[in-house]
Short mmCIF file of C-alpha atoms in Angstrom, two decimals:
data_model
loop_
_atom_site.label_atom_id
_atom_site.label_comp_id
_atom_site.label_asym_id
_atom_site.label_seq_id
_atom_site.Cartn_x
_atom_site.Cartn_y
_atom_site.Cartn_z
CA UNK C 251 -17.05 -45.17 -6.31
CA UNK C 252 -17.47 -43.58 -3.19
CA UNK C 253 -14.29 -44.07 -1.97
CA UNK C 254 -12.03 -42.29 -4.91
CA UNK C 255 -12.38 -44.99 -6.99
CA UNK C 256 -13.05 -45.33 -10.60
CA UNK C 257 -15.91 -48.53 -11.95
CA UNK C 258 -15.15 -49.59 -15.92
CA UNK C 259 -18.67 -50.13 -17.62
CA UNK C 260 -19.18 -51.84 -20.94
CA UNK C 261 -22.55 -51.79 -22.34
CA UNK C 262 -23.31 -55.31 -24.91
CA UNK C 263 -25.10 -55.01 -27.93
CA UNK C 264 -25.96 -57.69 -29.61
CA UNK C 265 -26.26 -57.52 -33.47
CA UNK C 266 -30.15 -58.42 -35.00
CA UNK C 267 -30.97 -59.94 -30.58
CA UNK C 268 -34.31 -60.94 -31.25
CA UNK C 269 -34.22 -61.79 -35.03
CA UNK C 270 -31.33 -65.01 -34.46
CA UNK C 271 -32.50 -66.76 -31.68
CA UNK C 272 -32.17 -70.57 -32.89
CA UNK C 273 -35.57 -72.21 -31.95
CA UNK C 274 -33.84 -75.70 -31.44
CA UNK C 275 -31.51 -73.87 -28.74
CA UNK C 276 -34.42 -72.15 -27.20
CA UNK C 277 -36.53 -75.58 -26.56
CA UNK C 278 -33.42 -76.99 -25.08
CA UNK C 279 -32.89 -74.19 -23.20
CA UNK C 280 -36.48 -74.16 -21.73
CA UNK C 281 -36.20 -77.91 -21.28
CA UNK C 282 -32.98 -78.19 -19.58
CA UNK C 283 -32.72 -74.83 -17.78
CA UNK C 284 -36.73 -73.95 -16.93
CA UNK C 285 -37.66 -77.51 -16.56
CA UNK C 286 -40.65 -76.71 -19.79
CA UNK C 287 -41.93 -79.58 -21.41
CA UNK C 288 -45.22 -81.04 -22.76
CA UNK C 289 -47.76 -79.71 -23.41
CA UNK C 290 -46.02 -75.78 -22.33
CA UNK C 291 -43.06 -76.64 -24.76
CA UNK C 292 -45.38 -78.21 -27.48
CA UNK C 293 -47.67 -74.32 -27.45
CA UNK C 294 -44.07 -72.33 -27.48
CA UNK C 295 -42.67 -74.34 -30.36
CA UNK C 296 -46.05 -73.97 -32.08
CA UNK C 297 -46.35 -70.01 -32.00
CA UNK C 298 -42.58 -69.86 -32.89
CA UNK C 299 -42.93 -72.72 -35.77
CA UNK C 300 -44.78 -71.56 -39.31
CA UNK C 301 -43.84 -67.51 -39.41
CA UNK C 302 -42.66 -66.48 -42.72
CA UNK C 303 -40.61 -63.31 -43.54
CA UNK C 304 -42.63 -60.26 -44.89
CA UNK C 305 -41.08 -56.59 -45.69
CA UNK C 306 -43.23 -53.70 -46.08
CA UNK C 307 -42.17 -50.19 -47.47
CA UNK C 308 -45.10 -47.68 -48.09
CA UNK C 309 -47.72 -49.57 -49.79
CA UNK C 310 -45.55 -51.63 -51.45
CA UNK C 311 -44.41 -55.46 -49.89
CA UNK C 312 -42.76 -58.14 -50.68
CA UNK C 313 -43.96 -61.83 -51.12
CA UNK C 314 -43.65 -64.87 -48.29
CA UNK C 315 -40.71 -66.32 -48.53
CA UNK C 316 -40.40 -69.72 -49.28
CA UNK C 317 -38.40 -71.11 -46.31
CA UNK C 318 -39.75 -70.94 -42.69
CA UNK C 319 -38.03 -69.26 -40.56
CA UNK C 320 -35.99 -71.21 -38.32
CA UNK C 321 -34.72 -68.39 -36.03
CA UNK C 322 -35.99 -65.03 -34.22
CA UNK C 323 -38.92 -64.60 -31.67
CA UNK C 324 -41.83 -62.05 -32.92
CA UNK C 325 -40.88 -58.41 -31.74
CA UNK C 326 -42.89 -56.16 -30.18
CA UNK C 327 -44.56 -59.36 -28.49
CA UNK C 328 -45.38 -59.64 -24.98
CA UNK C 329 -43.73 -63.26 -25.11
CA UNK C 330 -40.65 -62.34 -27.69
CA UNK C 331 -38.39 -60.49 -24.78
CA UNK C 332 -39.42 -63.57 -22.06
CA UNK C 333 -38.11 -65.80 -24.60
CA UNK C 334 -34.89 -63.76 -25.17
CA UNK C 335 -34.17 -63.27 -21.41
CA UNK C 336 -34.20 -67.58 -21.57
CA UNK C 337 -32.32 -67.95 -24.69
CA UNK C 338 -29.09 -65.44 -22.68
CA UNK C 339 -30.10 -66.73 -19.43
CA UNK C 340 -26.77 -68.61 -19.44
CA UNK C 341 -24.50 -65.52 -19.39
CA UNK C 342 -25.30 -64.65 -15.73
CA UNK C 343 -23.36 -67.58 -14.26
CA UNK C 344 -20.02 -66.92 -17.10
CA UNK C 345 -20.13 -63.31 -15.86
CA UNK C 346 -20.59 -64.33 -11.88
CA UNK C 347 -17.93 -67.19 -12.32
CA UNK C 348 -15.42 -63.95 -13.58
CA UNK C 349 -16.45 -61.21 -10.93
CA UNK C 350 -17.24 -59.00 -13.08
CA UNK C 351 -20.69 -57.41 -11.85
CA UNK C 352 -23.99 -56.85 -14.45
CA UNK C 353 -27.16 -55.52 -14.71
CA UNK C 354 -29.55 -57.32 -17.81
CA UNK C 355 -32.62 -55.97 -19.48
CA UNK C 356 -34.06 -58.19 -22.62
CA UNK C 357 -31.58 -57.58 -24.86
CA UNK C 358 -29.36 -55.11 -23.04
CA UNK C 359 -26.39 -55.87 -20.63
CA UNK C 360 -24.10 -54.00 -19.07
CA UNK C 361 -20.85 -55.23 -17.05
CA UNK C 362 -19.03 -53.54 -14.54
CA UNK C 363 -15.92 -53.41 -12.31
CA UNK C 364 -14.54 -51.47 -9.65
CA UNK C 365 -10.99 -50.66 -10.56
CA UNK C 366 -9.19 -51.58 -7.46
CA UNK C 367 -6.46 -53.06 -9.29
CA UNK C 368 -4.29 -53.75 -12.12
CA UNK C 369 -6.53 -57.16 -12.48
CA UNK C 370 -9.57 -55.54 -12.52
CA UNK C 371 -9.72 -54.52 -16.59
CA UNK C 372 -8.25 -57.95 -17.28
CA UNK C 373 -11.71 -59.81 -15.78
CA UNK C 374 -13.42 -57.55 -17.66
CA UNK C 375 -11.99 -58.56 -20.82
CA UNK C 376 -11.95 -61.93 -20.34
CA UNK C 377 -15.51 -62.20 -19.76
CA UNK C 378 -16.03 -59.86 -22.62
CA UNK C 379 -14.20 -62.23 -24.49
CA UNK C 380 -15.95 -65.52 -22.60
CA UNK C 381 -19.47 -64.01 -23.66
CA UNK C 382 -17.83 -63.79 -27.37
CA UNK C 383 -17.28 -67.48 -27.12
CA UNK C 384 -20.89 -67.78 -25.85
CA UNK C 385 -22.56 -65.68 -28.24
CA UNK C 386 -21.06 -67.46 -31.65
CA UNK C 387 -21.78 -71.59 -30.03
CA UNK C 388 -25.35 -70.20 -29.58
CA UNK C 389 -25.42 -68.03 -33.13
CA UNK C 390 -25.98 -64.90 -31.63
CA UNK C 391 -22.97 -61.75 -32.48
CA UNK C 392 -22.00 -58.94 -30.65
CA UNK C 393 -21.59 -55.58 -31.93
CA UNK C 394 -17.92 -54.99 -31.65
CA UNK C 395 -18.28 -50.85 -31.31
CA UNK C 396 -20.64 -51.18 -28.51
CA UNK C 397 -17.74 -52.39 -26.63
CA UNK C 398 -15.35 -49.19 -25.81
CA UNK C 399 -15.51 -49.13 -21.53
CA UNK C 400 -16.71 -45.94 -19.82
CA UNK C 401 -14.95 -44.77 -16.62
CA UNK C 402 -16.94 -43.54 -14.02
CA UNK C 403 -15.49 -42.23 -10.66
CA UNK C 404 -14.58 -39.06 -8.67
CA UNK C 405 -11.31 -37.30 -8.69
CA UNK C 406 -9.89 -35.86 -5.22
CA UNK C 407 -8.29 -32.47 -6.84
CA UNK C 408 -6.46 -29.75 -3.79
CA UNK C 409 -6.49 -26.49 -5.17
CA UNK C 410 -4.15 -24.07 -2.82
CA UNK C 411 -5.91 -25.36 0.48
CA UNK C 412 -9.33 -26.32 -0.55
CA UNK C 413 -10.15 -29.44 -1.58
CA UNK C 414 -13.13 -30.38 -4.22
CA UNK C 415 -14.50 -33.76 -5.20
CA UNK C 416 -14.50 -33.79 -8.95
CA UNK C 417 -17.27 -35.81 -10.81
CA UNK C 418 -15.14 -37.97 -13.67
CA UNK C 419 -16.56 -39.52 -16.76
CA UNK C 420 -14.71 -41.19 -19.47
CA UNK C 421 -14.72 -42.92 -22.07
CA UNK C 422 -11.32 -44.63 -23.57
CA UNK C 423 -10.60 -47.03 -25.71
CA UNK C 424 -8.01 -49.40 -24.14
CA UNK C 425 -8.02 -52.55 -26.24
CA UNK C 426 -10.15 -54.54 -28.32
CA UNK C 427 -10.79 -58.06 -27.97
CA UNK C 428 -11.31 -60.42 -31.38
CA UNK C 429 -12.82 -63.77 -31.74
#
C-alpha cells in the first residue's frame, strides 16, 4: 500500500466453527497431517467421544439428548481452538497455491491481495470459491455476508499545487460467489 496502491481484504466466517468439526475428519487429520497416533490419538478421541448436548436458560434446562454427539470440539477449552486450527490446517496450502496472502486465528481468517492488476480480484475469488469447495467436503459452511471485500489504500489527490496523501477505506460489494 505504500506505493499508491489499493490491498482487497475479505474476512471468513465460518457458520457454528467449533460446533461441526467431524471427529472422524479430525483423527485423520491428526493422523495423516500431525503424524498423531496411539496412545495421543486414542486420549483425543476419548475426551471428544461421549459429550451429550445440554441447553440451559435461567434455571431451567433441557434433558441429554439421546444421540452422542458426533461433531464439535468443547468451547471455551484450552484444547477446542488447537483442535480447530488442525481440522482448517489444510486451507493454508489452497490459499498459498492461489497467491492470495492470509493471516489465521482459530476460527478467523482473513485473505488479502494487493491490487496490482486486473487479475488480482479474480485470485481472490477463486480461492474464496476453492475454500467453499473445502469447507462443504469437510462439513464445515461459510457465512456468505462475511464475504463483501474491504479496500484499503491511499489516494494521491493535487489540490491547486499541493499535493496530500489521502487515507482510503472501502468497502464494495463487487460480486458474490455461490456454491
Amino acid at each position: 500500500m505504500d506505493n499508491g496502491s489499493f490491498t482487497a481484504l475479505v474476512s471468513l466466517d465460518i457458520s457454528a466453527a467449533f460446533d461441526a468439526l467431524d471427529h472422524c475428519v479430525l483423527s485423520s487429520r491428526l493422523q495423516s497431517d500431525f503424524s498423531i497416533d496411539g496412545i495421543s490419538l486414542d486420549w483425543i478421541q476419548s475426551y471428544l467421544s461421549g459429550r451429550h448436548s445440554f441447553v440451559q436458560v435461567g434455571r431451567s434446562g433441557s434433558t441429554y439428548c439421546q444421540q452422542p454427539c458426533i461433531a464439535g470440539v468443547p468451547q471455551g477449552s484450552l484444547l477446542g481452538p488447537l483442535l480447530f486450527t488442525a481440522y482448517i490446517s489444510p486451507i493454508g496450502r489452497v490459499i498459498d497455491g492461489l497467491g492470495v496472502k492470509h493471516h489465521e486465528y482459530a476460527d478467523d481468517t482473513q485473505l488479502y491481495v494487493e491490487m496490482t492488476d486486473g487479475g488480482s480480484l479474480d485470485r481472490l475469488w477463486r480461492c474464496i470459491s476453492c475454500l467453499q469447495h473445502w469447507f462443504l467436503r469437510n462439513h464445515l459452511l461459510l457465512n456468505g455476508s462475511s464475504q463483501t471485500p474491504l479496500l484499503l489504500g491511499q489516494l494521491n489527490v493535487t489540490l491547486g499545487r499541493r499535493s496530500r496523501h489521502i487515507c482510503v477505506s472501502l468497502r464494495v460489494v463487487l460480486q458474490s460467489v455461490t456454491v
